[in-house]
Coordinates of C-alpha atoms in Angstrom, one line a residue:
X1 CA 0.0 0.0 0.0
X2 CA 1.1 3.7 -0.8
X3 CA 2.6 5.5 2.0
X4 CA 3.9 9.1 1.8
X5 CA 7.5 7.3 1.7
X6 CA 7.0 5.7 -1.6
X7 CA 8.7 6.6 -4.2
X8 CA 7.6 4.0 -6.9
X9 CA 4.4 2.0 -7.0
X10 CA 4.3 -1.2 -9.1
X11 CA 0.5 -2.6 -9.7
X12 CA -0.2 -5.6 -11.4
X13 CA 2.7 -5.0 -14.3
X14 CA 3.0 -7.0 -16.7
X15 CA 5.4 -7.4 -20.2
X16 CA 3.6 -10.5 -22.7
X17 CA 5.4 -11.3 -25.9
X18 CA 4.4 -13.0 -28.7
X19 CA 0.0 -12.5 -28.0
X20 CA 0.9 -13.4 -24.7
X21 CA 2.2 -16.8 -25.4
X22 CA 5.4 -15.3 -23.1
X23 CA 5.1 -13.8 -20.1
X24 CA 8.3 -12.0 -18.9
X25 CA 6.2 -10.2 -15.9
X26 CA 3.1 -11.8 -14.9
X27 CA 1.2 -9.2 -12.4
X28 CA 4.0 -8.0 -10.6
X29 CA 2.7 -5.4 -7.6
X30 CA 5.2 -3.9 -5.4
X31 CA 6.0 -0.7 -3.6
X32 CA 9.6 0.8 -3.7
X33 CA 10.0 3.6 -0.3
X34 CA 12.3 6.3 0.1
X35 CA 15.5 4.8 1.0
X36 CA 14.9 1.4 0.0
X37 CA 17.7 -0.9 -0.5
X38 CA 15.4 -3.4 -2.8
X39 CA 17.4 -6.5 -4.0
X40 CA 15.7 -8.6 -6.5
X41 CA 16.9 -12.5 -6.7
X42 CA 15.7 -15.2 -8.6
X43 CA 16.7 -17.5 -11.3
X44 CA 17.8 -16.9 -15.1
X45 CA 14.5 -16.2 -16.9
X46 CA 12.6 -14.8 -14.2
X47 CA 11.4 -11.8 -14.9
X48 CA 14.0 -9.8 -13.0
X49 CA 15.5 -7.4 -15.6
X50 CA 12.7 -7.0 -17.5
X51 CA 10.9 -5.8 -14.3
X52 CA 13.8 -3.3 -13.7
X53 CA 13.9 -2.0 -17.2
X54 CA 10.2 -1.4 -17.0
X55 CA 10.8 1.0 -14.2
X56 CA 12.2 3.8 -16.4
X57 CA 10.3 2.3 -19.5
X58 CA 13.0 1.0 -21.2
X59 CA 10.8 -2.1 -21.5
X60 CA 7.4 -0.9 -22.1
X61 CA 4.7 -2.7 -20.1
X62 CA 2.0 -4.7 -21.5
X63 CA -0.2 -3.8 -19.2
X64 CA -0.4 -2.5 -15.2
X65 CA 0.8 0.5 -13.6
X66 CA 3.9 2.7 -12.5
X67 CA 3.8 5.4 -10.1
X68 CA 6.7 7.1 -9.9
X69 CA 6.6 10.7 -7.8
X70 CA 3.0 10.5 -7.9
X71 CA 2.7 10.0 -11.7
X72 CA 2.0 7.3 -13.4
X73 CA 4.8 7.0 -16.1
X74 CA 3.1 3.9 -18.1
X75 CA 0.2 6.8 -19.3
X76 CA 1.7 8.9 -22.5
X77 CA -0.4 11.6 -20.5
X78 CA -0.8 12.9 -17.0
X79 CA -2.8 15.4 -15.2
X80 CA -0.5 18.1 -13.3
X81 CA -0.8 20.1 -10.4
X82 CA -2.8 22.5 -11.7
X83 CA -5.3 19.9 -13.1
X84 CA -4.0 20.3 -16.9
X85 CA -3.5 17.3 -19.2
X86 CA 0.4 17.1 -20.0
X87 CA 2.2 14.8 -22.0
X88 CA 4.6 12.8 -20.2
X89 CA 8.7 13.5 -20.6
X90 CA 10.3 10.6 -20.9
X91 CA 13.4 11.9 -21.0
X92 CA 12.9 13.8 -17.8
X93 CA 11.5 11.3 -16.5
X94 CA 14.9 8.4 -16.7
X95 CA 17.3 11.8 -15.6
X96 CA 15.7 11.3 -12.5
X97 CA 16.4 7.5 -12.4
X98 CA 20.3 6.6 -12.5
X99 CA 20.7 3.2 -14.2
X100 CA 23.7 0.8 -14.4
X101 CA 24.2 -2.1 -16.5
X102 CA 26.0 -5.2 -16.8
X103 CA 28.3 -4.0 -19.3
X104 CA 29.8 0.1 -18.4
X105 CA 28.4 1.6 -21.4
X106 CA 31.0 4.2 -21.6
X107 CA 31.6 6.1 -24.9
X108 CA 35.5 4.3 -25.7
X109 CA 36.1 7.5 -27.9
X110 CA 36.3 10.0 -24.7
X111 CA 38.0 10.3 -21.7
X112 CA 36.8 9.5 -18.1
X113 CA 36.0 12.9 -16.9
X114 CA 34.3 13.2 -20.7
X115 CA 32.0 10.6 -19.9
X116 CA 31.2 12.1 -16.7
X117 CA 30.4 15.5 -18.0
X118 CA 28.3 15.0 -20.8
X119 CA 25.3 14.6 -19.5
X120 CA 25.2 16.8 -17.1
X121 CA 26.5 19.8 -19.9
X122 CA 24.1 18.5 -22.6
X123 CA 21.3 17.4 -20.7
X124 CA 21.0 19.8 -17.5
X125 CA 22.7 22.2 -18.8
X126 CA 25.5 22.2 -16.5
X127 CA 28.7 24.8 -17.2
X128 CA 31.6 22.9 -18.0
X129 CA 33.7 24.3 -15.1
X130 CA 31.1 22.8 -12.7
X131 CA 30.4 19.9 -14.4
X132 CA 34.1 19.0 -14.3
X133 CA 34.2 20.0 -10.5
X134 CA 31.6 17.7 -9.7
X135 CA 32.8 14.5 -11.7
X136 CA 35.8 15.1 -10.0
X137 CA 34.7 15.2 -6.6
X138 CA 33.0 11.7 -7.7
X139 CA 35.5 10.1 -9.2
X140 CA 37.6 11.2 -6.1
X141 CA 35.1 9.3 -4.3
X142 CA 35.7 6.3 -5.7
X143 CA 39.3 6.6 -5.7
X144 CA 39.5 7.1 -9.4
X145 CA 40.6 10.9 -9.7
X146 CA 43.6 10.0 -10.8
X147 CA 42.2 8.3 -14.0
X148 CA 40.2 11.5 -15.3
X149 CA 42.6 11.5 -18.2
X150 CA 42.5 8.2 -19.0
X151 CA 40.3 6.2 -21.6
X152 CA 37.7 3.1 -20.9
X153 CA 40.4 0.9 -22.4
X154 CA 43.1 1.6 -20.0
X155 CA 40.7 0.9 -17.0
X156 CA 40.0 -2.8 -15.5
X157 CA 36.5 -4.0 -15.4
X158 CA 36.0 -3.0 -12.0
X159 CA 37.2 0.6 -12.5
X160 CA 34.6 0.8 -14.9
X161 CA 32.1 -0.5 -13.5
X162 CA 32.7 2.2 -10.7
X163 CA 32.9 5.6 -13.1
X164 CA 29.5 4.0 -14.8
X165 CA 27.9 4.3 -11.1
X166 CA 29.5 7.5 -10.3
X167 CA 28.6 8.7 -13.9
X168 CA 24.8 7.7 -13.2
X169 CA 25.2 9.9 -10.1
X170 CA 26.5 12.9 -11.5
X171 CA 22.6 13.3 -13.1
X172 CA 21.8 13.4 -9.2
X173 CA 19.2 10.6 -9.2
X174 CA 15.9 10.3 -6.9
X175 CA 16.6 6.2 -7.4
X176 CA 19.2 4.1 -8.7
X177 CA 18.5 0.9 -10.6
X178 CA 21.1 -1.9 -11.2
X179 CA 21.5 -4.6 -13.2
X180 CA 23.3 -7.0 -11.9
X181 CA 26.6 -4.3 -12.1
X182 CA 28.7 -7.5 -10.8
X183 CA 28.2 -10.3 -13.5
X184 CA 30.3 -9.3 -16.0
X185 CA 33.1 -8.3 -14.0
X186 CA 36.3 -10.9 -12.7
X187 CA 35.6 -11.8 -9.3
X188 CA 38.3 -10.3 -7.7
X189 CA 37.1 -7.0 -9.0
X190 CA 33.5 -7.6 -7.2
X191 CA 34.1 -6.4 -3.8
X192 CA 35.4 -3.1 -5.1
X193 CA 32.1 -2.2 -6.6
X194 CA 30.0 -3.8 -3.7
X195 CA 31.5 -1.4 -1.8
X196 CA 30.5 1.5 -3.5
X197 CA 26.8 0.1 -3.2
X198 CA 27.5 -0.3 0.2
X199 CA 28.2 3.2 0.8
X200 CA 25.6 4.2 -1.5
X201 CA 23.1 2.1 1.0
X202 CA 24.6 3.9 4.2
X203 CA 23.9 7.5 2.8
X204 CA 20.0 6.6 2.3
X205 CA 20.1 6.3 -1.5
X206 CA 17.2 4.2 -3.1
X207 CA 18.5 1.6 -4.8
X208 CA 16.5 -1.4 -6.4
X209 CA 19.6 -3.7 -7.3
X210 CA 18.7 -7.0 -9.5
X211 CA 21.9 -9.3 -8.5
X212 CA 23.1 -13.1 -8.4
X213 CA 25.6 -11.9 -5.3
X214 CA 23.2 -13.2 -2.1
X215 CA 26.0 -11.8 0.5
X216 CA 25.2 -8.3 -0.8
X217 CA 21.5 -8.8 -0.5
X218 CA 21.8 -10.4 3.0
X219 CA 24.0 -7.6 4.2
X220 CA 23.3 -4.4 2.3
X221 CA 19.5 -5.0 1.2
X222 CA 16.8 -4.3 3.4
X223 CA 14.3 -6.0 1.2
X224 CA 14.4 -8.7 -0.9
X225 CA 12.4 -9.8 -4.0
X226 CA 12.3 -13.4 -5.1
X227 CA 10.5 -13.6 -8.5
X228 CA 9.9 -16.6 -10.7
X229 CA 8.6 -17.7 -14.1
X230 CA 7.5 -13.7 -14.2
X231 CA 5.9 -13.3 -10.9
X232 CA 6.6 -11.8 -7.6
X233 CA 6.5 -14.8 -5.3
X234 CA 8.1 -14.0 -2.2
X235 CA 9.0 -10.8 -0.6
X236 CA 10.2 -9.3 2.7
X237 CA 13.6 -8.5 5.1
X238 CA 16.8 -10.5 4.4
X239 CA 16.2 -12.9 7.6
X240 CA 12.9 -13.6 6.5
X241 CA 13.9 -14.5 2.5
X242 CA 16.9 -16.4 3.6
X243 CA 16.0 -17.9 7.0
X244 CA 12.4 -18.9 6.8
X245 CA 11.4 -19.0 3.0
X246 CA 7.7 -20.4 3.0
X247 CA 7.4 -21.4 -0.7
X248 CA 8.9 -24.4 -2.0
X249 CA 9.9 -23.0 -5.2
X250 CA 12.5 -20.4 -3.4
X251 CA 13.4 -23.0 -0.8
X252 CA 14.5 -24.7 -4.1
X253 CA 16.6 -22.0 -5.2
X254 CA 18.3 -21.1 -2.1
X255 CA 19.3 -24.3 -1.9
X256 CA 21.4 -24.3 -4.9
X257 CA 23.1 -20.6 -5.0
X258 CA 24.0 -20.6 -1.1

């Protein structure tokens, strides 16, 4: 149920393919709060990155609802304040929603601090001089201001992975989404981008993080969504997902990733 601390309400979505004879999300409801550390588990096929990409429409729903700052975003129109019919801004819309993916996504043609300013110049219309101030401050963050200059190619997976995040931040983002940042990535290169989730987490930034890593979502998450076969099956806190599942099917699944 809506509470003045959500953010993002998920009703009965759903994403058919093929007249229906697929069903990526089956009637998926959930509500993501202010602060939220939302990890969503679950096995290959389930439903999970299609339900994440749905949250800033780069999968278009079949059918259902998202509410996102009071507006629902799967409508091509939406009454404002005022009461006036407006069309809705995409655009606007995903600035306000920071996304990561598997694979960094970073332009190979320009430098790090490049990649860090663009959309911030192009899209908010940031001056260079603070644009550059602020990706620096990030990247400093992350322990990376040192590799401003450099180019994707010279960076290790993990390095990436960390501007891409820091990139998504320099858009300053209401909500984060990632999917699953850590797959692609060596494994000794993992931690160091856990741990910039981590910190993320501890500063109160709402995250909904689909991921195969089930230390993070013990430790970090303080919800966790199981979905299967394109439905929501199970959700709630970490000791109640992986200390007392209820339903067979994620009993099954626990019991073959931990």
């Amino acid at each position: 149920m809506a509470t003045r601390d959500s953010l993002i309400q998920v009703t009965d979505l759903k994403k058919h393919y093929h007249m229906g004879a697929i069903k990526a999300l089956d009637g998926v409801t959930v509500d993501i709060n202010r602060g939220d550390v939302m990890v969503v588990i679950g096995p290959s096929g389930s439903g999970k990155s299609t339900f994440l990409r749905s949250l800033n429409l780069l999968e278009e729903p079949t059918g259902g609802a998202i509410v996102f700052d009071g507006v629902d975003i799967t409508r091509k129109k939406y009454k404002n304040e005022s009461g006036k019919m407006v069309k809705l801004d995409i655009d606007a819309l995903r600035q306000k929603m920071g996304m990561v993916f598997q694979h960094f996504n970073l332009f190979p043609h320009k430098t790090i601090l490049e990649n860090m300013t663009l959309a911030p110049i192009k899209v908010k219309g940031m001056g260079r001089a603070e644009a550059e101030e602020k990706a620096l401050s990030l990247l400093d963050r992350v322990g990376l201001r040192d590799r401003a200059g450099a180019y994707p190619i010279q960076l290790s997976g993990g390095q990436k992975q960390r501007v891409a995040i820091v990139r998504a931040l320099a858009m300053e983002p209401e909500v984060m989404l990632f999917d699953e940042p850590t797959s692609a990535l060596d494994p000794e290169m993992v931690g160091e981008v856990l741990d910039v989730m981590k910190e993320l987490a501890r500063e109160g930034m709402t995250m909904v993080v689909v991921t195969h890593e089930m230390g993070f979502a013990r430790e970090v998450g303080n919800r966790v969504l199981f979905m299967a076969d394109g439905m929501l099956l199970e959700q709630g806190s970490p000791e109640e997902i992986f200390g007392h599942p209820k339903s067979p099917r994620l009993q099954d699944f626990l019991a073959k990733v931990l």
